[in-house]
mmCIF file of C-alpha atoms in Angstrom:
data_model
loop_
_atom_site.group_PDB
_atom_site.id
_atom_site.type_symbol
_atom_site.label_atom_id
_atom_site.label_comp_id
_atom_site.label_asym_id
_atom_site.label_seq_id
_atom_site.Cartn_x
_atom_site.Cartn_y
_atom_site.Cartn_z
ATOM 1 C CA MET A 1385 197.343 157.876 98.764
ATOM 2 C CA LYS A 1386 194.314 158.705 96.671
ATOM 3 C CA ARG A 1387 191.867 159.561 99.444
ATOM 4 C CA ASN A 1388 192.136 161.376 102.704
ATOM 5 C CA LEU A 1389 193.168 158.946 105.449
ATOM 6 C CA GLN A 1390 190.415 160.167 107.765
ATOM 7 C CA GLU A 1391 187.810 159.060 105.220
ATOM 8 C CA LEU A 1392 189.012 155.434 105.170
ATOM 9 C CA SER A 1393 187.307 152.771 107.238
ATOM 10 C CA ASP A 1394 189.333 150.874 109.820
ATOM 11 C CA GLN A 1395 189.704 147.865 107.524
ATOM 12 C CA GLU A 1396 190.755 150.033 104.584
ATOM 13 C CA LEU A 1397 193.267 151.826 106.785
ATOM 14 C CA LEU A 1398 194.765 148.538 107.958
ATOM 15 C CA LYS A 1399 195.038 147.407 104.333
ATOM 16 C CA GLU A 1400 196.645 150.731 103.407
ATOM 17 C CA SER A 1401 199.127 150.263 106.257
ATOM 18 C CA LYS A 1402 200.110 146.805 105.010
ATOM 19 C CA ASN A 1403 200.480 148.048 101.444
ATOM 20 C CA ALA A 1404 202.519 151.095 102.459
ATOM 21 C CA LYS A 1405 204.833 148.974 104.605
ATOM 22 C CA TYR A 1406 205.291 146.464 101.781
ATOM 23 C CA VAL A 1407 206.055 149.133 99.161
ATOM 24 C CA LEU A 1408 208.469 150.922 101.485
ATOM 25 C CA GLY A 1409 210.308 147.663 102.185
ATOM 26 C CA ILE A 1410 210.587 146.872 98.487
ATOM 27 C CA PHE A 1411 211.918 150.351 97.731
ATOM 28 C CA ILE A 1412 214.503 150.170 100.510
ATOM 29 C CA GLY A 1413 215.628 146.784 99.176
ATOM 30 C CA VAL A 1414 215.929 148.152 95.649
ATOM 31 C CA ILE A 1415 217.923 151.144 96.872
ATOM 32 C CA ILE A 1416 220.320 148.867 98.774
ATOM 33 C CA VAL A 1417 220.862 146.764 95.646
ATOM 34 C CA MET A 1418 221.409 149.923 93.576
ATOM 35 C CA VAL A 1419 223.945 151.299 96.074
ATOM 36 C CA ILE A 1420 225.909 148.035 96.014
ATOM 37 C CA SER A 1421 225.808 147.732 92.221
ATOM 38 C CA GLY A 1422 226.667 151.425 91.855
ATOM 39 C CA ALA A 1423 229.678 151.024 94.116
ATOM 40 C CA ILE A 1424 230.885 147.976 92.200
ATOM 41 C CA SER A 1425 230.304 149.741 88.875
ATOM 42 C CA THR A 1426 232.166 152.827 90.087
ATOM 43 C CA ILE A 1427 235.127 150.732 91.210
ATOM 44 C CA LYS A 1428 235.302 148.848 87.906
ATOM 45 C CA GLN A 1429 234.378 151.553 85.368
ATOM 46 C CA GLY A 1430 234.610 154.884 87.177
ATOM 47 C CA ILE A 1431 231.807 157.333 87.820
ATOM 48 C CA ASN A 1432 228.734 156.767 85.656
ATOM 49 C CA VAL A 1433 224.938 157.022 85.904
ATOM 50 C CA PHE A 1434 224.721 154.042 88.285
ATOM 51 C CA THR A 1435 226.732 155.995 90.821
ATOM 52 C CA PHE A 1436 223.980 158.596 91.262
ATOM 53 C CA LEU A 1437 220.863 156.541 90.490
ATOM 54 C CA PRO A 1438 220.188 155.573 94.145
ATOM 55 C CA VAL A 1439 219.989 159.267 95.071
ATOM 56 C CA VAL A 1440 217.024 159.732 92.725
ATOM 57 C CA PHE A 1441 215.202 156.754 94.189
ATOM 58 C CA LEU A 1442 215.984 157.897 97.713
ATOM 59 C CA GLY A 1443 213.645 160.877 97.199
ATOM 60 C CA ILE A 1444 210.847 158.538 96.195
ATOM 61 C CA ALA A 1445 211.533 156.319 99.216
ATOM 62 C CA VAL A 1446 211.298 159.369 101.501
ATOM 63 C CA SER A 1447 207.877 160.110 100.011
ATOM 64 C CA PHE A 1448 206.724 156.523 100.683
ATOM 65 C CA SER A 1449 208.146 156.725 104.198
ATOM 66 C CA SER A 1450 206.212 159.926 104.844
ATOM 67 C CA HIS A 1451 202.971 158.310 103.677
ATOM 68 C CA TYR A 1452 203.605 155.241 105.851
ATOM 69 C CA THR A 1453 204.202 157.496 108.865
ATOM 70 C CA LYS A 1454 200.917 159.309 108.221
ATOM 71 C CA VAL A 1455 199.064 155.990 108.015
ATOM 72 C CA LYS A 1456 200.663 154.777 111.260
ATOM 73 C CA ASN A 1457 199.728 158.047 112.994
ATOM 74 C CA GLU A 1458 196.132 157.701 111.817
ATOM 75 C CA LEU A 1459 196.030 154.123 113.115
ATOM 76 C CA LYS A 1460 197.397 155.319 116.447
ATOM 77 C CA SER A 1461 194.838 158.146 116.660
ATOM 78 C CA ARG A 1462 192.039 155.588 116.167
ATOM 79 C CA ASN A 1463 193.592 153.224 118.731
ATOM 80 C CA ILE A 1464 193.797 150.382 116.196
ATOM 81 C CA GLU A 1465 197.259 148.793 116.821
#
């Protein structure tokens, strides 16, 4: 996310695609775990910070998803995958 995607070489863009996909997958996994633990915590203790914590991380995941989409579009425009 540091440089413009058009400036990256094909190999760098493929590496960026792998990294973006990996990070997005990790974040989605973390959000799923937080939703489950927040639901359990809410049932046992009532509403607390863990109830709303996944919402904060959802915004970050949307940002990662947007970056991954841009990388995929750049790969498609170069006819690399």
